Structure formats: structure tokens, C-alpha cells
mmCIF file of C-alpha atoms in Angstrom:
data_model
loop_
_atom_site.group_PDB
_atom_site.id
_atom_site.type_symbol
_atom_site.label_atom_id
_atom_site.label_comp_id
_atom_site.label_asym_id
_atom_site.label_seq_id
_atom_site.Cartn_x
_atom_site.Cartn_y
_atom_site.Cartn_z
ATOM 1 C CA UNK A 1 87.736 7.578 -65.001
ATOM 2 C CA UNK A 2 90.589 7.464 -62.496
ATOM 3 C CA UNK A 3 89.184 8.070 -59.044
ATOM 4 C CA UNK A 4 91.093 10.402 -56.774
ATOM 5 C CA UNK A 5 91.220 9.232 -53.201
ATOM 6 C CA UNK A 6 89.074 11.295 -50.861
ATOM 7 C CA UNK A 7 91.376 10.834 -47.929
ATOM 8 C CA UNK A 8 92.072 13.332 -45.195
ATOM 9 C CA UNK A 9 95.419 14.565 -46.438
ATOM 10 C CA UNK A 10 96.621 17.920 -47.727
ATOM 11 C CA UNK A 11 94.561 19.588 -50.440
ATOM 12 C CA UNK A 12 91.093 18.997 -49.088
ATOM 13 C CA UNK A 13 88.723 21.902 -49.593
ATOM 14 C CA UNK A 14 87.537 23.557 -46.381
ATOM 15 C CA UNK A 15 84.584 21.697 -44.837
ATOM 16 C CA UNK A 16 84.802 19.062 -47.578
ATOM 17 C CA UNK A 17 85.913 15.462 -47.436
ATOM 18 C CA UNK A 18 87.161 15.450 -51.030
ATOM 19 C CA UNK A 19 90.506 16.880 -52.208
ATOM 20 C CA UNK A 20 89.207 19.323 -54.817
ATOM 21 C CA UNK A 21 92.370 21.419 -54.693
ATOM 22 C CA UNK A 22 94.546 18.341 -55.245
ATOM 23 C CA UNK A 23 92.429 17.337 -58.239
ATOM 24 C CA UNK A 24 92.750 20.786 -59.812
ATOM 25 C CA UNK A 25 96.502 20.712 -59.249
ATOM 26 C CA UNK A 26 96.614 17.221 -60.749
ATOM 27 C CA UNK A 27 94.960 18.210 -64.039
ATOM 28 C CA UNK A 28 97.254 21.247 -64.151
ATOM 29 C CA UNK A 29 100.580 19.490 -63.664
ATOM 30 C CA UNK A 30 99.942 16.129 -65.321
ATOM 31 C CA UNK A 31 100.282 16.742 -69.056
ATOM 32 C CA UNK A 32 99.345 14.006 -71.495
ATOM 33 C CA UNK A 33 99.974 14.827 -75.170
ATOM 34 C CA UNK A 34 96.784 15.106 -77.173
ATOM 35 C CA UNK A 35 94.570 14.882 -74.099
ATOM 36 C CA UNK A 36 92.986 17.306 -71.630
ATOM 37 C CA UNK A 37 92.559 16.686 -67.922
ATOM 38 C CA UNK A 38 89.121 17.163 -66.386
ATOM 39 C CA UNK A 39 88.272 17.265 -62.683
ATOM 40 C CA UNK A 40 84.633 16.491 -61.900
ATOM 41 C CA UNK A 41 83.059 16.963 -58.481
ATOM 42 C CA UNK A 42 79.469 15.881 -57.948
ATOM 43 C CA UNK A 43 76.612 14.979 -55.649
ATOM 44 C CA UNK A 44 73.982 12.954 -57.471
ATOM 45 C CA UNK A 45 73.676 14.581 -60.900
ATOM 46 C CA UNK A 46 74.689 18.053 -59.716
ATOM 47 C CA UNK A 47 78.266 18.594 -60.789
ATOM 48 C CA UNK A 48 81.024 21.074 -61.463
ATOM 49 C CA UNK A 49 83.634 20.072 -64.033
ATOM 50 C CA UNK A 50 86.884 21.991 -64.573
ATOM 51 C CA UNK A 51 89.698 21.921 -67.127
ATOM 52 C CA UNK A 52 92.704 24.028 -68.079
ATOM 53 C CA UNK A 53 92.438 26.004 -71.317
ATOM 54 C CA UNK A 54 95.415 26.406 -73.688
ATOM 55 C CA UNK A 55 96.172 29.791 -72.108
ATOM 56 C CA UNK A 56 96.241 28.099 -68.662
ATOM 57 C CA UNK A 57 92.956 29.649 -67.551
ATOM 58 C CA UNK A 58 90.714 27.287 -65.592
ATOM 59 C CA UNK A 59 87.249 26.817 -67.100
ATOM 60 C CA UNK A 60 84.582 25.373 -64.817
ATOM 61 C CA UNK A 61 81.086 24.289 -65.851
ATOM 62 C CA UNK A 62 78.232 23.831 -63.388
ATOM 63 C CA UNK A 63 75.419 21.517 -64.487
ATOM 64 C CA UNK A 64 72.289 23.002 -66.058
ATOM 65 C CA UNK A 65 68.747 21.811 -66.693
ATOM 66 C CA UNK A 66 68.887 21.410 -70.493
ATOM 67 C CA UNK A 67 70.332 17.910 -70.334
ATOM 68 C CA UNK A 68 69.074 17.289 -66.806
ATOM 69 C CA UNK A 69 65.504 18.667 -66.552
ATOM 70 C CA UNK A 70 65.226 17.444 -62.963
ATOM 71 C CA UNK A 71 67.702 20.152 -61.968
ATOM 72 C CA UNK A 72 65.034 22.758 -62.735
ATOM 73 C CA UNK A 73 63.543 21.854 -59.358
ATOM 74 C CA UNK A 74 66.900 22.475 -57.705
ATOM 75 C CA UNK A 75 67.952 25.618 -59.558
ATOM 76 C CA UNK A 76 65.309 27.964 -58.192
ATOM 77 C CA UNK A 77 65.506 31.667 -59.095
ATOM 78 C CA UNK A 78 67.294 32.308 -55.812
ATOM 79 C CA UNK A 79 69.895 29.626 -56.505
ATOM 80 C CA UNK A 80 70.365 30.758 -60.089
ATOM 81 C CA UNK A 81 70.952 34.198 -58.643
ATOM 82 C CA UNK A 82 73.528 32.710 -56.295
ATOM 83 C CA UNK A 83 75.300 31.097 -59.253
ATOM 84 C CA UNK A 84 75.398 34.462 -60.988
ATOM 85 C CA UNK A 85 76.701 36.148 -57.836
ATOM 86 C CA UNK A 86 79.522 33.597 -57.760
ATOM 87 C CA UNK A 87 80.506 34.603 -61.288
ATOM 88 C CA UNK A 88 78.910 31.785 -63.280
ATOM 89 C CA UNK A 89 77.053 32.784 -66.456
ATOM 90 C CA UNK A 90 74.733 30.744 -68.639
ATOM 91 C CA UNK A 91 76.352 29.118 -71.672
ATOM 92 C CA UNK A 92 73.513 28.285 -74.086
ATOM 93 C CA UNK A 93 75.536 25.671 -75.992
ATOM 94 C CA UNK A 94 74.726 23.017 -73.380
ATOM 95 C CA UNK A 95 72.742 25.026 -70.843
ATOM 96 C CA UNK A 96 75.522 24.901 -68.263
ATOM 97 C CA UNK A 97 76.726 27.766 -66.083
ATOM 98 C CA UNK A 98 80.346 28.680 -66.754
ATOM 99 C CA UNK A 99 83.128 30.668 -65.160
ATOM 100 C CA UNK A 100 86.674 31.070 -66.482
ATOM 101 C CA UNK A 101 89.349 31.818 -63.890
ATOM 102 C CA UNK A 102 92.525 33.673 -64.922
ATOM 103 C CA UNK A 103 95.643 31.521 -65.003
ATOM 104 C CA UNK A 104 97.110 33.193 -61.927
ATOM 105 C CA UNK A 105 94.195 32.328 -59.616
ATOM 106 C CA UNK A 106 95.392 29.682 -57.108
ATOM 107 C CA UNK A 107 93.755 26.278 -57.378
ATOM 108 C CA UNK A 108 92.872 26.481 -53.679
ATOM 109 C CA UNK A 109 90.768 29.568 -54.388
ATOM 110 C CA UNK A 110 88.992 27.834 -57.261
ATOM 111 C CA UNK A 111 88.448 24.712 -55.157
ATOM 112 C CA UNK A 112 86.799 26.708 -52.389
ATOM 113 C CA UNK A 113 84.475 28.379 -54.878
ATOM 114 C CA UNK A 114 83.584 25.057 -56.541
ATOM 115 C CA UNK A 115 82.549 23.745 -53.144
ATOM 116 C CA UNK A 116 80.551 26.916 -52.511
ATOM 117 C CA UNK A 117 78.725 26.518 -55.832
ATOM 118 C CA UNK A 118 77.793 22.919 -55.117
ATOM 119 C CA UNK A 119 76.572 23.529 -51.586
ATOM 120 C CA UNK A 120 74.870 26.898 -52.062
ATOM 121 C CA UNK A 121 73.454 26.641 -55.596
ATOM 122 C CA UNK A 122 72.749 22.893 -55.753
ATOM 123 C CA UNK A 123 72.224 22.103 -52.070
ATOM 124 C CA UNK A 124 74.887 19.398 -52.358
ATOM 125 C CA UNK A 125 75.922 17.647 -49.170
ATOM 126 C CA UNK A 126 79.648 17.569 -48.494
ATOM 127 C CA UNK A 127 79.333 14.070 -47.040
ATOM 128 C CA UNK A 128 78.030 12.806 -50.399
ATOM 129 C CA UNK A 129 80.489 14.557 -52.693
ATOM 130 C CA UNK A 130 82.438 12.409 -55.123
ATOM 131 C CA UNK A 131 85.381 13.352 -57.295
ATOM 132 C CA UNK A 132 87.198 12.013 -60.321
ATOM 133 C CA UNK A 133 89.871 13.096 -62.769
ATOM 134 C CA UNK A 134 90.111 11.894 -66.355
ATOM 135 C CA UNK A 135 92.098 12.758 -69.469
ATOM 136 C CA UNK A 136 89.993 13.017 -72.623
ATOM 137 C CA UNK A 137 91.120 13.469 -76.231
ATOM 138 C CA UNK A 138 91.763 17.146 -76.989
ATOM 139 C CA UNK A 139 88.974 17.798 -79.491
ATOM 140 C CA UNK A 140 87.076 20.997 -80.366
ATOM 141 C CA UNK A 141 83.897 19.214 -79.242
ATOM 142 C CA UNK A 142 84.814 16.441 -76.795
ATOM 143 C CA UNK A 143 82.244 13.696 -76.095
ATOM 144 C CA UNK A 144 79.718 14.371 -73.357
ATOM 145 C CA UNK A 145 77.356 12.138 -71.431
ATOM 146 C CA UNK A 146 74.014 12.201 -73.225
ATOM 147 C CA UNK A 147 70.501 12.784 -71.884
ATOM 148 C CA UNK A 148 69.296 10.247 -69.286
ATOM 149 C CA UNK A 149 72.918 9.312 -68.464
ATOM 150 C CA UNK A 150 74.673 9.932 -65.163
ATOM 151 C CA UNK A 151 76.166 13.440 -65.037
ATOM 152 C CA UNK A 152 74.505 14.242 -68.373
ATOM 153 C CA UNK A 153 76.373 17.008 -70.161
ATOM 154 C CA UNK A 154 79.726 16.341 -68.532
ATOM 155 C CA UNK A 155 82.753 15.619 -70.711
ATOM 156 C CA UNK A 156 83.582 11.910 -70.653
ATOM 157 C CA UNK A 157 84.884 9.205 -72.948
ATOM 158 C CA UNK A 158 83.913 6.370 -70.610
ATOM 159 C CA UNK A 159 83.137 3.220 -72.647
ATOM 160 C CA UNK A 160 79.763 2.849 -70.928
ATOM 161 C CA UNK A 161 78.703 6.273 -72.238
ATOM 162 C CA UNK A 162 79.856 5.983 -75.840
ATOM 163 C CA UNK A 163 76.610 4.665 -77.310
ATOM 164 C CA UNK A 164 74.645 7.721 -76.176
ATOM 165 C CA UNK A 165 77.426 10.328 -76.109
ATOM 166 C CA UNK A 166 76.923 13.810 -77.536
ATOM 167 C CA UNK A 167 79.704 14.616 -79.985
ATOM 168 C CA UNK A 168 78.548 18.029 -81.167
ATOM 169 C CA UNK A 169 79.478 21.513 -79.933
ATOM 170 C CA UNK A 170 75.973 22.243 -78.643
ATOM 171 C CA UNK A 171 72.792 20.454 -77.717
ATOM 172 C CA UNK A 172 69.093 21.141 -78.076
ATOM 173 C CA UNK A 173 66.154 18.835 -77.575
ATOM 174 C CA UNK A 174 64.477 17.739 -80.799
ATOM 175 C CA UNK A 175 62.639 20.923 -81.829
ATOM 176 C CA UNK A 176 60.080 18.986 -83.839
ATOM 177 C CA UNK A 177 58.928 16.902 -80.909
ATOM 178 C CA UNK A 178 56.550 18.828 -78.629
ATOM 179 C CA UNK A 179 56.943 17.957 -74.973
ATOM 180 C CA UNK A 180 53.787 18.418 -72.929
ATOM 181 C CA UNK A 181 54.730 19.359 -69.380
ATOM 182 C CA UNK A 182 52.692 19.010 -66.178
ATOM 183 C CA UNK A 183 53.912 22.119 -64.366
ATOM 184 C CA UNK A 184 55.502 25.524 -64.721
ATOM 185 C CA UNK A 185 58.680 24.086 -63.189
ATOM 186 C CA UNK A 186 58.867 21.488 -65.945
ATOM 187 C CA UNK A 187 58.321 24.179 -68.578
ATOM 188 C CA UNK A 188 61.229 26.126 -67.087
ATOM 189 C CA UNK A 189 63.319 22.969 -67.256
ATOM 190 C CA UNK A 190 62.444 22.573 -70.930
ATOM 191 C CA UNK A 191 62.892 26.145 -72.168
ATOM 192 C CA UNK A 192 64.579 28.038 -69.318
ATOM 193 C CA UNK A 193 68.147 28.152 -70.682
ATOM 194 C CA UNK A 194 66.972 29.189 -74.157
ATOM 195 C CA UNK A 195 64.715 31.960 -72.854
ATOM 196 C CA UNK A 196 67.431 33.146 -70.445
ATOM 197 C CA UNK A 197 69.921 33.325 -73.314
ATOM 198 C CA UNK A 198 67.495 35.506 -75.283
ATOM 199 C CA UNK A 199 67.077 37.823 -72.276
ATOM 200 C CA UNK A 200 70.853 37.948 -71.920
ATOM 201 C CA UNK A 201 71.071 38.993 -75.588
ATOM 202 C CA UNK A 202 68.685 41.887 -74.917
ATOM 203 C CA UNK A 203 70.700 42.995 -71.901
ATOM 204 C CA UNK A 204 74.006 42.874 -73.777
ATOM 205 C CA UNK A 205 72.497 44.897 -76.637
ATOM 206 C CA UNK A 206 70.524 47.334 -74.496
ATOM 207 C CA UNK A 207 71.449 50.347 -76.647
ATOM 208 C CA UNK A 208 70.142 48.749 -79.835
ATOM 209 C CA UNK A 209 66.607 48.231 -81.149
ATOM 210 C CA UNK A 210 66.309 44.543 -80.350
ATOM 211 C CA UNK A 211 63.406 42.468 -79.113
ATOM 212 C CA UNK A 212 62.190 38.921 -78.587
ATOM 213 C CA UNK A 213 58.698 37.420 -78.654
ATOM 214 C CA UNK A 214 57.886 34.159 -76.870
ATOM 215 C CA UNK A 215 54.754 33.000 -78.672
ATOM 216 C CA UNK A 216 52.830 30.074 -77.229
ATOM 217 C CA UNK A 217 50.109 29.971 -79.869
ATOM 218 C CA UNK A 218 47.517 30.980 -77.305
ATOM 219 C CA UNK A 219 49.254 34.184 -76.260
ATOM 220 C CA UNK A 220 52.697 35.699 -76.049
ATOM 221 C CA UNK A 221 55.147 37.596 -73.888
ATOM 222 C CA UNK A 222 57.411 40.023 -75.722
ATOM 223 C CA UNK A 223 60.424 41.845 -74.316
ATOM 224 C CA UNK A 224 62.951 44.492 -75.243
ATOM 225 C CA UNK A 225 65.653 46.495 -73.456
ATOM 226 C CA UNK A 226 65.222 49.837 -71.735
ATOM 227 C CA UNK A 227 68.037 52.228 -70.842
ATOM 228 C CA UNK A 228 68.746 54.745 -68.082
ATOM 229 C CA UNK A 229 68.607 52.602 -66.049
ATOM 230 C CA UNK A 230 69.021 49.373 -67.972
ATOM 231 C CA UNK A 231 65.991 47.120 -67.633
ATOM 232 C CA UNK A 232 64.118 44.470 -69.573
ATOM 233 C CA UNK A 233 60.651 45.711 -70.520
ATOM 234 C CA UNK A 234 58.089 42.966 -71.142
ATOM 235 C CA UNK A 235 54.499 42.869 -72.333
ATOM 236 C CA UNK A 236 52.038 40.008 -71.873
ATOM 237 C CA UNK A 237 49.386 39.852 -74.561
ATOM 238 C CA UNK A 238 45.931 41.139 -73.632
ATOM 239 C CA UNK A 239 42.444 40.658 -75.027
ATOM 240 C CA UNK A 240 42.662 44.223 -76.328
ATOM 241 C CA UNK A 241 45.338 43.168 -78.800
ATOM 242 C CA UNK A 242 43.688 39.794 -79.537
ATOM 243 C CA UNK A 243 39.980 39.538 -78.608
ATOM 244 C CA UNK A 244 40.075 35.726 -78.604
ATOM 245 C CA UNK A 245 42.036 35.927 -75.353
ATOM 246 C CA UNK A 246 38.920 37.143 -73.550
ATOM 247 C CA UNK A 247 38.008 33.489 -73.044
ATOM 248 C CA UNK A 248 41.462 32.694 -71.669
ATOM 249 C CA UNK A 249 42.235 35.681 -69.475
ATOM 250 C CA UNK A 250 39.828 35.045 -66.632
ATOM 251 C CA UNK A 251 39.797 37.410 -63.634
ATOM 252 C CA UNK A 252 41.916 34.883 -61.739
ATOM 253 C CA UNK A 253 44.529 34.796 -64.482
ATOM 254 C CA UNK A 254 44.593 38.571 -64.783
ATOM 255 C CA UNK A 255 45.105 38.697 -61.015
ATOM 256 C CA UNK A 256 48.084 36.376 -61.517
ATOM 257 C CA UNK A 257 49.585 38.918 -63.927
ATOM 258 C CA UNK A 258 49.013 41.664 -61.377
ATOM 259 C CA UNK A 259 50.778 39.634 -58.674
ATOM 260 C CA UNK A 260 53.728 39.326 -61.032
ATOM 261 C CA UNK A 261 53.896 43.117 -61.230
ATOM 262 C CA UNK A 262 52.256 43.622 -64.625
ATOM 263 C CA UNK A 263 50.211 46.785 -65.099
ATOM 264 C CA UNK A 264 46.924 46.828 -66.992
ATOM 265 C CA UNK A 265 46.837 47.916 -70.649
ATOM 266 C CA UNK A 266 47.146 51.653 -71.026
ATOM 267 C CA UNK A 267 50.738 52.563 -71.673
ATOM 268 C CA UNK A 268 50.574 49.739 -74.197
ATOM 269 C CA UNK A 269 47.704 47.576 -75.471
ATOM 270 C CA UNK A 270 49.143 44.724 -73.402
ATOM 271 C CA UNK A 271 49.937 44.098 -69.738
ATOM 272 C CA UNK A 272 53.429 45.404 -69.034
ATOM 273 C CA UNK A 273 56.249 45.681 -66.530
ATOM 274 C CA UNK A 274 59.996 46.322 -66.369
ATOM 275 C CA UNK A 275 62.671 44.134 -64.789
ATOM 276 C CA UNK A 276 65.707 46.154 -63.599
ATOM 277 C CA UNK A 277 68.816 44.161 -64.490
ATOM 278 C CA UNK A 278 70.423 45.106 -61.185
ATOM 279 C CA UNK A 279 67.609 43.264 -59.405
ATOM 280 C CA UNK A 280 66.673 40.424 -61.759
ATOM 281 C CA UNK A 281 69.033 37.925 -63.357
ATOM 282 C CA UNK A 282 68.447 36.703 -66.904
ATOM 283 C CA UNK A 283 67.445 33.312 -65.514
ATOM 284 C CA UNK A 284 64.965 34.841 -63.060
ATOM 285 C CA UNK A 285 63.261 36.823 -65.828
ATOM 286 C CA UNK A 286 63.137 33.720 -68.019
ATOM 287 C CA UNK A 287 61.594 31.719 -65.200
ATOM 288 C CA UNK A 288 58.866 34.314 -64.668
ATOM 289 C CA UNK A 289 58.057 34.555 -68.379
ATOM 290 C CA UNK A 290 57.657 30.799 -68.692
ATOM 291 C CA UNK A 291 55.690 30.566 -65.459
ATOM 292 C CA UNK A 292 53.269 33.209 -66.724
ATOM 293 C CA UNK A 293 52.876 31.414 -70.041
ATOM 294 C CA UNK A 294 51.907 28.311 -68.063
ATOM 295 C CA UNK A 295 49.778 29.921 -65.342
ATOM 296 C CA UNK A 296 48.094 32.692 -67.336
ATOM 297 C CA UNK A 297 47.864 31.379 -70.893
ATOM 298 C CA UNK A 298 47.685 27.673 -70.135
ATOM 299 C CA UNK A 299 50.731 26.849 -72.258
ATOM 300 C CA UNK A 300 51.964 23.311 -71.573
ATOM 301 C CA UNK A 301 54.342 22.787 -74.486
ATOM 302 C CA UNK A 302 51.835 20.917 -76.672
ATOM 303 C CA UNK A 303 53.129 23.071 -79.518
ATOM 304 C CA UNK A 304 56.720 24.200 -79.718
ATOM 305 C CA UNK A 305 57.414 27.600 -78.164
ATOM 306 C CA UNK A 306 57.975 29.990 -81.062
ATOM 307 C CA UNK A 307 60.722 32.548 -80.526
ATOM 308 C CA UNK A 308 60.742 35.571 -82.831
ATOM 309 C CA UNK A 309 63.437 38.253 -82.945
ATOM 310 C CA UNK A 310 64.254 41.312 -85.003
#
């Protein structure tokens, strides 16, 4: 990668020591046939990477936890909400958060927002920010840094990354290899983007009869859309629907469901609650579902999470 100098000249983003605006202008004006320019700004493994699309829109990806599970400890529900408020939406292909800026948006505006994303959503420190630009072969699925690599998930054709590069158009961990996790946070890191994408599907199809069941083998949480107002209605399995759960759902675990806002069986044979979409992001709902599977049902990923839909 060709490093861009982080000097103090024109083009620096406000309150930043790196010239993000200059880098975005550079990948816009410097055209190399058959290649695409990428500007990557990062602190540690938290990054935002931008490129121009054929229609001159600017597409920016902010790192997710699919390829970097450690980011699940950084991307709390509040910070995921901040990403959403800044216009970034989850892209399930690699678990990144993406925003596409119209071609007419000034690079200075995009640069300021990139800095805002890094500092507010990832707690990046401006004094540690690094920046690079690189031109990568224009392919439908350009190579990306693989799991365990620096800036995993970012587009790169660096020779040091080639042996472990991802060359497909999407990525998922090996579904046949269960991954036992030690905490709810780790479970969110493992399945969060997938569960959030399923919740997003429900929200986008709120007028249709759609549903999703997250079955952990020892219990499930199932959800579907509600309308007027739009919300995601979820049920957590009770001992009334499966008596074997009487040994699992101790008073303490039932109290945990209550603290999460779930009502006792009555309206339905399961514990239930609704998540208004104006209040809860897809990622926040996904995080709560997975946390409840861990805290209430004792699901640690020893068996693969089974996802059932209509």
C-alpha cells in the first residue's frame, strides 16, 4: 500500500492529524485502468475503507465483528446505534457497516463523517489514526484480508496477505464447526451480524407474513413483524410449550427475561415482548436475543445456532 503522508497541510479532517479528505480526493482523481482506488483509515483493527463506484458514488465500509470478533466488545448496542444514526447499515456479506454517498457529496463532508464514525462508534483516538491509499484490480469480488489478519475484511492485494486472502463475494465462518464461547459478548461476536440481518429482513417485510426462529437446541427465540406501529415481536420459549425447559428456566433465569421486558405466558404460550423499530436498531435486537439465549437458556454455541424461516 502507498502511504499518504499525515502532515499538517491542506485536506486534514477537523481535529484529525491525517488527511482523510486528501485521500478521498486522491482515489477520485487518480484513475488507473483496470484498478480501483481504496482509501483506508484505521486505529488498531477498527477501520473505514472507501472507494468510488462506477457511478461516482462513494462507498464506505466500517469494520464489523464477523471477521474481527474482538470488535464485538467495541461495538456495543449504543455504538451500533450511533453507526446507524450516521447512516451506516449492516451488509451481511462480510458483516461490515456500509454507507453509499451520492456522487455530488463533497469529499470534505465524507471525510468529516468518516472521522466521526471512527471516534464515536469505535472509540478510535485521532492521535493513533493511520491512513493509506491503494489501487486494487477491479474485480467483482476483490481480495480481502482474511480472518486473524490485520484489518481483516478490508480490500487489499498486499503480497503478505495473499496466502490467507478471501476471494469470494461473502464470508461466513465454517458452519459445520461449532464454536463454544465463554460469554454473551462472544456469542454476539459470532452470530450478531447474521441475527441482525434476519431482524432487518423482518423489518423490511413488515407487511408480509414472515418470521424467524433462532433455535439453540435447548430453547428458542422466535420473532416476526408487527404493524401500526412497526415493531419486532419476539417470543422466548417457555416450559409451557416444552416441559423439559422446567429444569432450565430457574426463577433467576425467568427474572432475567422479565428484566429484558418479556411478559409471562398468557397472550402466547411463551414469554413475549415487542421491540419498536423507532427505538431499537436491528443490531440491538440481535444482541438482546443472543444475550438471552446465553443467559437464560445456557446456549454457548456447542451446537450450531439453527435459524428457521418461513
